[in-house]
mmCIF file of C-alpha atoms in Angstrom:
data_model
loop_
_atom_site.group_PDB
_atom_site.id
_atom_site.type_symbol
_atom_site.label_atom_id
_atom_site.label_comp_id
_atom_site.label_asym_id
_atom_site.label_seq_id
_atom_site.Cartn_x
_atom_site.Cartn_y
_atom_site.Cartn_z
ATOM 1 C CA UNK A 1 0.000 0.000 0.000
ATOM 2 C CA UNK A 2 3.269 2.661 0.019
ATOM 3 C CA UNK A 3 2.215 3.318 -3.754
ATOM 4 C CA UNK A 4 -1.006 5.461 -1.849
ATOM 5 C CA UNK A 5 -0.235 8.920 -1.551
ATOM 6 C CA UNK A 6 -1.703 10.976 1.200
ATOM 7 C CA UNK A 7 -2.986 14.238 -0.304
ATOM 8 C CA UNK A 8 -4.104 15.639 3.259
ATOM 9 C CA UNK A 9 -2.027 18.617 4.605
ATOM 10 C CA UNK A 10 -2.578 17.725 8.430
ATOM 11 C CA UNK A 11 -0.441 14.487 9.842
ATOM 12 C CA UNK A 12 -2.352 11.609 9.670
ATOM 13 C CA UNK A 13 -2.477 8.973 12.389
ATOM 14 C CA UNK A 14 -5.092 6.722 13.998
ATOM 15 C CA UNK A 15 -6.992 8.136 17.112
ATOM 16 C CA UNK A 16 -6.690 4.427 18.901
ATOM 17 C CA UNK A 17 -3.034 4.310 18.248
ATOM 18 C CA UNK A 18 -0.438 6.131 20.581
ATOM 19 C CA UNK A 19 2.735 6.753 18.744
ATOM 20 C CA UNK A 20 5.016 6.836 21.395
ATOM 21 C CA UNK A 21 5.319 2.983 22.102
ATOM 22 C CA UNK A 22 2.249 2.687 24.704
ATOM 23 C CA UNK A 23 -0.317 0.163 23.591
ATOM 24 C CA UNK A 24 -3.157 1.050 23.885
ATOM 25 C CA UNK A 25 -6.613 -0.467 22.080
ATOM 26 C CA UNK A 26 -3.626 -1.470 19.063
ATOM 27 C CA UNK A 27 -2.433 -4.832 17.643
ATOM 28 C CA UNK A 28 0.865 -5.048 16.286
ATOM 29 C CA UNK A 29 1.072 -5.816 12.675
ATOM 30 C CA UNK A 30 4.524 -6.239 10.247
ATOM 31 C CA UNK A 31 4.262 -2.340 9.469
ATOM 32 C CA UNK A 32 3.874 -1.439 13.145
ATOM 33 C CA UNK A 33 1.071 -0.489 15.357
ATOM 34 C CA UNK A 34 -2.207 -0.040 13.386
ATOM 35 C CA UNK A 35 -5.756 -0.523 14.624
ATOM 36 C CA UNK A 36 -8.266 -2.465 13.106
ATOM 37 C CA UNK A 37 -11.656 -4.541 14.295
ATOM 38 C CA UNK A 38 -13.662 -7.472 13.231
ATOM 39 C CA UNK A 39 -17.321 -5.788 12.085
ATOM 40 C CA UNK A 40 -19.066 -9.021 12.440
ATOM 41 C CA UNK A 41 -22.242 -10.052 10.828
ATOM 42 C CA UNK A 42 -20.123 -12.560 8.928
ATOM 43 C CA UNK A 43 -17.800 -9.951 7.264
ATOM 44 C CA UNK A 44 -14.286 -10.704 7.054
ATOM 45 C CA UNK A 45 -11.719 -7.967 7.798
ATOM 46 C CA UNK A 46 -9.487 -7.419 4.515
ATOM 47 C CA UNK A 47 -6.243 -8.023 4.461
ATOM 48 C CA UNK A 48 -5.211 -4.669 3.272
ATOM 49 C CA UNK A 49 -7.357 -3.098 6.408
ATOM 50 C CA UNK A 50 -5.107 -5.343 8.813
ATOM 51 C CA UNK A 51 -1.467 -4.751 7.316
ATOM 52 C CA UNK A 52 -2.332 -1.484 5.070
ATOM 53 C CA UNK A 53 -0.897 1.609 5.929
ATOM 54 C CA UNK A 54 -3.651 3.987 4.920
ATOM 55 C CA UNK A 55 -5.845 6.712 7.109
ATOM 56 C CA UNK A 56 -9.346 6.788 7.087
ATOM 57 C CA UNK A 57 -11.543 7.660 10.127
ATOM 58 C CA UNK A 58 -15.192 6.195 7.950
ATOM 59 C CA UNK A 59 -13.599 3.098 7.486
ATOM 60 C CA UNK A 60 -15.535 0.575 9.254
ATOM 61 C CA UNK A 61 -12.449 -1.794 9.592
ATOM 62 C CA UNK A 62 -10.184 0.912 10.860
ATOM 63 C CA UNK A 63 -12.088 4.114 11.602
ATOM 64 C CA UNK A 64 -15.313 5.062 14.024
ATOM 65 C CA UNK A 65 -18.324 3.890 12.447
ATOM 66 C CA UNK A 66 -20.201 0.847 13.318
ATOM 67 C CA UNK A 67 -22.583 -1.704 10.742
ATOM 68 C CA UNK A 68 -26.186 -1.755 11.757
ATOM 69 C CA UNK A 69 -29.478 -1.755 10.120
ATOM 70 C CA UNK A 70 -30.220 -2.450 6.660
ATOM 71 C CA UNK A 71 -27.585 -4.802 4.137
ATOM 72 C CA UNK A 72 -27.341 -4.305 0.308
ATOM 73 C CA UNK A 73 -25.952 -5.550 -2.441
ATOM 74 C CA UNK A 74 -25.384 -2.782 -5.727
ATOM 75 C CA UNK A 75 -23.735 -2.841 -8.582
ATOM 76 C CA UNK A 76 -21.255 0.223 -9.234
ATOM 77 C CA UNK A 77 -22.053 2.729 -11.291
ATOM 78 C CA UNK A 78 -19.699 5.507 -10.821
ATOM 79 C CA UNK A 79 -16.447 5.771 -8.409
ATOM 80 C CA UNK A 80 -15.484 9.547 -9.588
ATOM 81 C CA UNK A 81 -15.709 11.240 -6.253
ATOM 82 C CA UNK A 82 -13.029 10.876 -3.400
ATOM 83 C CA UNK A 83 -13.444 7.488 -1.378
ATOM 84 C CA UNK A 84 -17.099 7.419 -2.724
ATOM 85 C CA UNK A 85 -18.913 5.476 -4.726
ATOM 86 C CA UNK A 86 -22.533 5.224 -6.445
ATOM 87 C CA UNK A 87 -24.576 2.007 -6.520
ATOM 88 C CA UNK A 88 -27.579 1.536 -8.142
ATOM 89 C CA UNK A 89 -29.907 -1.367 -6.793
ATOM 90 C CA UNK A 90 -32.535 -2.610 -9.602
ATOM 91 C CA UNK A 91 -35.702 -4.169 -7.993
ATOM 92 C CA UNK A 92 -39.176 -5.436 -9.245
ATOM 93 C CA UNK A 93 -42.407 -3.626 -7.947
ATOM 94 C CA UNK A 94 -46.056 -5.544 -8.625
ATOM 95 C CA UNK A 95 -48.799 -3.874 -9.887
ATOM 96 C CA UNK A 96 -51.829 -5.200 -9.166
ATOM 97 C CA UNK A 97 -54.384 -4.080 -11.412
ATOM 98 C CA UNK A 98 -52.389 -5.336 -14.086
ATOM 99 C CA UNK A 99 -51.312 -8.111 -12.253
ATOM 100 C CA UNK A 100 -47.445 -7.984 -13.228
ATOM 101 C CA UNK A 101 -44.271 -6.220 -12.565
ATOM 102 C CA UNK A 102 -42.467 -3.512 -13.558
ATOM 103 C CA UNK A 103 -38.769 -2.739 -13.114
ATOM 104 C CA UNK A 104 -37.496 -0.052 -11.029
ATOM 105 C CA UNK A 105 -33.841 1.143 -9.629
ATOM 106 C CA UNK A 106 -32.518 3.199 -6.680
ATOM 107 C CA UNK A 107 -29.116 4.675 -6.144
ATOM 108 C CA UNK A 108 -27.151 5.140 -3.524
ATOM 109 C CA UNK A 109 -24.312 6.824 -1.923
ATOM 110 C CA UNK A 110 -21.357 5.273 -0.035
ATOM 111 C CA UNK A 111 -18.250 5.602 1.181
ATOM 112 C CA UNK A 112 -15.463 3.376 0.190
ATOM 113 C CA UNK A 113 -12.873 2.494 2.418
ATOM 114 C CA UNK A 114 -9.072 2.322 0.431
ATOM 115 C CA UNK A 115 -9.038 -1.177 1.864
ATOM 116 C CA UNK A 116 -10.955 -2.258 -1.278
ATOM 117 C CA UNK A 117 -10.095 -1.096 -4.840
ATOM 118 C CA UNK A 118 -13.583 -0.969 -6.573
ATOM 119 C CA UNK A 119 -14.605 -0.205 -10.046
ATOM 120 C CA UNK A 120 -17.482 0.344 -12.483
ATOM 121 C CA UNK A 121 -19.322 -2.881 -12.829
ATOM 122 C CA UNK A 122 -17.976 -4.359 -10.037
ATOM 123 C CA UNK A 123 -21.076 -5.947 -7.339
ATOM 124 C CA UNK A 124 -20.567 -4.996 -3.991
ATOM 125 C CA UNK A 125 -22.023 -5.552 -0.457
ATOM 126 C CA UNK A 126 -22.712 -1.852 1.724
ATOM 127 C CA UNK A 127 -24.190 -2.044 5.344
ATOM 128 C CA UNK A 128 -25.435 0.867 6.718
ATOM 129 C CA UNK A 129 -23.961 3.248 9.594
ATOM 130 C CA UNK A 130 -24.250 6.422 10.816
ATOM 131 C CA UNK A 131 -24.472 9.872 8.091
ATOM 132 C CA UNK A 132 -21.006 10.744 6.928
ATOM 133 C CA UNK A 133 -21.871 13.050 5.298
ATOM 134 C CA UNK A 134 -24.926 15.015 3.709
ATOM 135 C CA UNK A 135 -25.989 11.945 1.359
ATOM 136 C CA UNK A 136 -23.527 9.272 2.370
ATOM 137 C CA UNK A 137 -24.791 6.451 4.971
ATOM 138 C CA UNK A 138 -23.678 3.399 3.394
ATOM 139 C CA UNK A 139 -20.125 1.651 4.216
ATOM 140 C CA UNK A 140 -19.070 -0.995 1.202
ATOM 141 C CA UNK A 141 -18.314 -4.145 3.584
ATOM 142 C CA UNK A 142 -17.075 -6.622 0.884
ATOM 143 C CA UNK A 143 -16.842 -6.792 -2.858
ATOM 144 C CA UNK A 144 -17.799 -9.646 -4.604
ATOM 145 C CA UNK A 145 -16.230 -11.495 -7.275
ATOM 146 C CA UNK A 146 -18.689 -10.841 -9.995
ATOM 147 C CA UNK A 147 -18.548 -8.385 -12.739
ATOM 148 C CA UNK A 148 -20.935 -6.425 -15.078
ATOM 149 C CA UNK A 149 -19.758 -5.735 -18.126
ATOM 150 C CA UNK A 150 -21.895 -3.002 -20.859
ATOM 151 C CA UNK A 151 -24.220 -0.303 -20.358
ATOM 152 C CA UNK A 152 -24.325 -0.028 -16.484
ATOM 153 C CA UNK A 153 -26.568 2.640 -16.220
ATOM 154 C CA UNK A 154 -28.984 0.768 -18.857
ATOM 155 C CA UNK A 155 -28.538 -2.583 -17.875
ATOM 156 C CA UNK A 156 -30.874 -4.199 -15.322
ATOM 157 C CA UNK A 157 -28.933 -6.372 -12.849
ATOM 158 C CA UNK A 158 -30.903 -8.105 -9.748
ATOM 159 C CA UNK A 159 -28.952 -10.063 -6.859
#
């Protein structure tokens, strides 16, 4: 992870990690002292999260917020913005008169941790936590496997 280049101006440094050789809530890793937690609900902690030497206070792995309440799964639409990503989650919705369904799609906003490197296409697993920001209050968790490949914004996709 030394090829990720910190563009913040203020030193960066975990808030459970004293620097100065106390250990405190810390484990010890092969690049030093770094923090990290298991998230549960079945979601493993990446490897990059555990022996990664990146900064991020929304990171559920490493940073503050906790998972709870709703689970999705989204396919990626757009990963333009600064550790944030946009998933759009197709679904069917039944009209009764006409007795059938018709498709429909939501999108979302969350925040991606550098632990995982995501793109376009890609299907990936967001748990909800506490607003990060104005329109953000999803955490990606895992990414699966699976890719999409053409139109995404077209395409309907349901998991």
């Amino acid at each position: 992870m030394s090829e990720l280049i910190h563009h913040d101006k203020a030193f960066q440094k975990q808030d459970n990690v004293f620097l100065n050789g106390k250990k405190v809530q810390s484990k010890k890793t092969k690049s030093g002292v770094r923090y990290y937690r298991k998230i549960g609900l079945g979601f493993r902690t990446p490897k990059t999260a555990i022996e990664g030497d990146y900064i991020d206070n929304k990171c559920p792995f490493t940073g503050i917020p906790t998972i709870r309440g709703r689970i999705y799964k989204g396919l990626v639409i757009s990963n333009k913005m600064h550790r944030t990503i946009v998933i759009r989650r197709d679904y069917l919705h039944y009209i009764r008169k006409f007795k059938r369904f018709e498709k429909r799609h939501k999108s979302l906003k969350a925040h991606c941790s550098p632990a995982f490197r995501v793109e376009p296409g890609d299907v990936v697993t967001v748990g909800q936590c506490r607003p990060l920001s104005k329109c953000v209050r999803f955490n990606v968790v895992r990414v699966e496997p699976t890719k999409v490949q053409g139109n995404l914004k077209k395409q309907f996709v349901m998991f």
